[in-house]
PDB file of C-alpha atoms in Angstrom:
ATOM      1  CA  UNK M 261     -69.139 -13.836  28.050  1.00 82.00           C
ATOM      2  CA  UNK M 262     -67.799 -17.216  26.952  1.00 91.00           C
ATOM      3  CA  UNK M 263     -65.481 -17.335  23.984  1.00 90.00           C
ATOM      4  CA  UNK M 264     -66.123 -19.610  20.989  1.00 93.00           C
ATOM      5  CA  UNK M 265     -63.936 -20.665  18.103  1.00 93.00           C
ATOM      6  CA  UNK M 266     -64.658 -19.929  14.471  1.00 90.00           C
ATOM      7  CA  UNK M 267     -62.888 -21.348  11.434  1.00 90.00           C
ATOM      8  CA  UNK M 268     -62.510 -19.199   8.334  1.00 86.00           C
ATOM      9  CA  UNK M 269     -61.330 -20.503   4.986  1.00 88.00           C
ATOM     10  CA  UNK M 270     -59.520 -18.145   2.650  1.00 88.00           C
ATOM     11  CA  UNK M 271     -56.920 -18.113  -0.078  1.00 89.00           C
ATOM     12  CA  UNK M 272     -53.424 -18.601   1.364  1.00 93.00           C
ATOM     13  CA  UNK M 273     -52.097 -15.443  -0.318  1.00 92.00           C
ATOM     14  CA  UNK M 274     -54.973 -13.413   1.097  1.00 91.00           C
ATOM     15  CA  UNK M 275     -54.235 -14.805   4.567  1.00 93.00           C
ATOM     16  CA  UNK M 276     -50.563 -13.866   4.300  1.00 95.00           C
ATOM     17  CA  UNK M 277     -51.458 -10.353   3.175  1.00 94.00           C
ATOM     18  CA  UNK M 278     -54.098 -10.003   5.882  1.00 92.00           C
ATOM     19  CA  UNK M 279     -51.718 -11.230   8.593  1.00 94.00           C
ATOM     20  CA  UNK M 280     -49.069  -8.757   7.429  1.00 95.00           C
ATOM     21  CA  UNK M 281     -51.555  -5.891   7.409  1.00 92.00           C
ATOM     22  CA  UNK M 282     -52.767  -6.803  10.895  1.00 91.00           C
ATOM     23  CA  UNK M 283     -49.157  -6.811  12.160  1.00 93.00           C
ATOM     24  CA  UNK M 284     -48.724  -3.312  10.698  1.00 92.00           C
ATOM     25  CA  UNK M 285     -51.768  -2.244  12.706  1.00 90.00           C
ATOM     26  CA  UNK M 286     -50.305  -3.869  15.813  1.00 92.00           C
ATOM     27  CA  UNK M 287     -52.937  -6.571  16.188  1.00 91.00           C
ATOM     28  CA  UNK M 288     -53.510 -10.205  15.413  1.00 92.00           C
ATOM     29  CA  UNK M 289     -55.793 -11.435  12.668  1.00 92.00           C
ATOM     30  CA  UNK M 290     -58.074 -12.749  15.432  1.00 91.00           C
ATOM     31  CA  UNK M 291     -58.347  -9.258  16.952  1.00 92.00           C
ATOM     32  CA  UNK M 292     -58.950  -7.678  13.542  1.00 91.00           C
ATOM     33  CA  UNK M 293     -61.778 -10.103  12.776  1.00 92.00           C
ATOM     34  CA  UNK M 294     -63.345  -9.384  16.181  1.00 90.00           C
ATOM     35  CA  UNK M 295     -63.101  -5.625  15.524  1.00 91.00           C
ATOM     36  CA  UNK M 296     -64.717  -6.145  12.120  1.00 91.00           C
ATOM     37  CA  UNK M 297     -67.519  -8.303  13.553  1.00 90.00           C
ATOM     38  CA  UNK M 298     -68.305  -5.759  16.269  1.00 90.00           C
ATOM     39  CA  UNK M 299     -68.296  -2.909  13.739  1.00 90.00           C
ATOM     40  CA  UNK M 300     -70.712  -4.756  11.456  1.00 87.00           C
ATOM     41  CA  UNK M 301     -73.080  -5.514  14.339  1.00 88.00           C
ATOM     42  CA  UNK M 302     -72.995  -1.908  15.588  1.00 87.00           C
ATOM     43  CA  UNK M 303     -73.496  -0.548  12.061  1.00 87.00           C
ATOM     44  CA  UNK M 304     -76.402  -2.878  11.405  1.00 86.00           C
ATOM     45  CA  UNK M 305     -77.936  -2.041  14.765  1.00 85.00           C
ATOM     46  CA  UNK M 306     -77.634   1.676  14.022  1.00 86.00           C
ATOM     47  CA  UNK M 307     -79.109   1.232  10.537  1.00 86.00           C
ATOM     48  CA  UNK M 308     -81.885  -0.898  12.011  1.00 82.00           C
ATOM     49  CA  UNK M 309     -82.634   1.792  14.578  1.00 83.00           C
ATOM     50  CA  UNK M 310     -82.674   4.452  11.847  1.00 86.00           C
ATOM     51  CA  UNK M 311     -85.043   2.316   9.769  1.00 83.00           C
ATOM     52  CA  UNK M 312     -87.293   1.713  12.782  1.00 78.00           C
ATOM     53  CA  UNK M 313     -87.460   5.420  13.558  1.00 83.00           C
ATOM     54  CA  UNK M 314     -88.240   6.234   9.921  1.00 84.00           C
ATOM     55  CA  UNK M 315     -91.050   3.668   9.912  1.00 77.00           C
ATOM     56  CA  UNK M 316     -92.423   5.047  13.165  1.00 78.00           C
ATOM     57  CA  UNK M 317     -92.412   8.590  11.746  1.00 83.00           C
ATOM     58  CA  UNK M 318     -94.149   7.364   8.589  1.00 80.00           C
ATOM     59  CA  UNK M 319     -96.775   5.535  10.661  1.00 75.00           C
ATOM     60  CA  UNK M 320     -97.461   8.649  12.715  1.00 79.00           C
ATOM     61  CA  UNK M 321     -97.698  10.744   9.554  1.00 82.00           C
ATOM     62  CA  UNK M 322    -100.215   8.295   8.052  1.00 77.00           C
ATOM     63  CA  UNK M 323    -102.217   7.855  11.261  1.00 73.00           C
ATOM     64  CA  UNK M 324    -101.183   4.209  11.718  1.00 66.00           C
ATOM     65  CA  UNK M 325     -99.332   4.454  15.028  1.00 66.00           C
ATOM     66  CA  UNK M 326    -102.177   2.800  16.962  1.00 72.00           C
ATOM     67  CA  UNK M 327    -102.280  -0.429  14.948  1.00 68.00           C
ATOM     68  CA  UNK M 328    -102.394  -3.688  16.892  1.00 73.00           C
ATOM     69  CA  UNK M 329     -99.792  -6.386  16.349  1.00 73.00           C
ATOM     70  CA  UNK M 330    -102.404  -8.473  14.518  1.00 80.00           C
ATOM     71  CA  UNK M 331    -103.151  -5.525  12.195  1.00 79.00           C
ATOM     72  CA  UNK M 332     -99.460  -4.996  11.534  1.00 76.00           C
ATOM     73  CA  UNK M 333     -98.975  -8.681  10.752  1.00 80.00           C
ATOM     74  CA  UNK M 334    -101.974  -8.600   8.408  1.00 83.00           C
ATOM     75  CA  UNK M 335    -100.486  -5.587   6.585  1.00 80.00           C
ATOM     76  CA  UNK M 336     -97.202  -7.463   6.206  1.00 83.00           C
ATOM     77  CA  UNK M 337     -98.990 -10.611   4.974  1.00 86.00           C
ATOM     78  CA  UNK M 338    -100.986  -8.554   2.484  1.00 87.00           C
ATOM     79  CA  UNK M 339     -97.883  -6.770   1.192  1.00 83.00           C
ATOM     80  CA  UNK M 340     -95.981 -10.040   0.790  1.00 89.00           C
ATOM     81  CA  UNK M 341     -98.913 -11.583  -1.072  1.00 89.00           C
ATOM     82  CA  UNK M 342     -99.064  -8.588  -3.452  1.00 88.00           C
ATOM     83  CA  UNK M 343     -95.325  -8.823  -4.022  1.00 86.00           C
ATOM     84  CA  UNK M 344     -95.550 -12.568  -4.659  1.00 87.00           C
ATOM     85  CA  UNK M 345     -98.301 -12.023  -7.242  1.00 89.00           C
ATOM     86  CA  UNK M 346     -96.366  -9.203  -8.898  1.00 83.00           C
ATOM     87  CA  UNK M 347     -98.951  -6.565  -8.161  1.00 60.00           C
TER      88      UNK M 347
END
């Protein structure tokens, strides 16, 4: 996969402390940021999968597992409209 550059702005003291901590861990700041980014993506993916499974279980429990995509979208639209109106 191609590599891309990313610029991060932070307080100079924070950068010095972060660089020192990364050296203690035996890695560069670049590596540490990549590890962090991967961990966040994996965590979010896992949480998203957990949320999806919970929704699927709830749909099965309420007899809604056979809804069409149009019906699902209508439910979402209806819910958002209620929320917007404060109902």
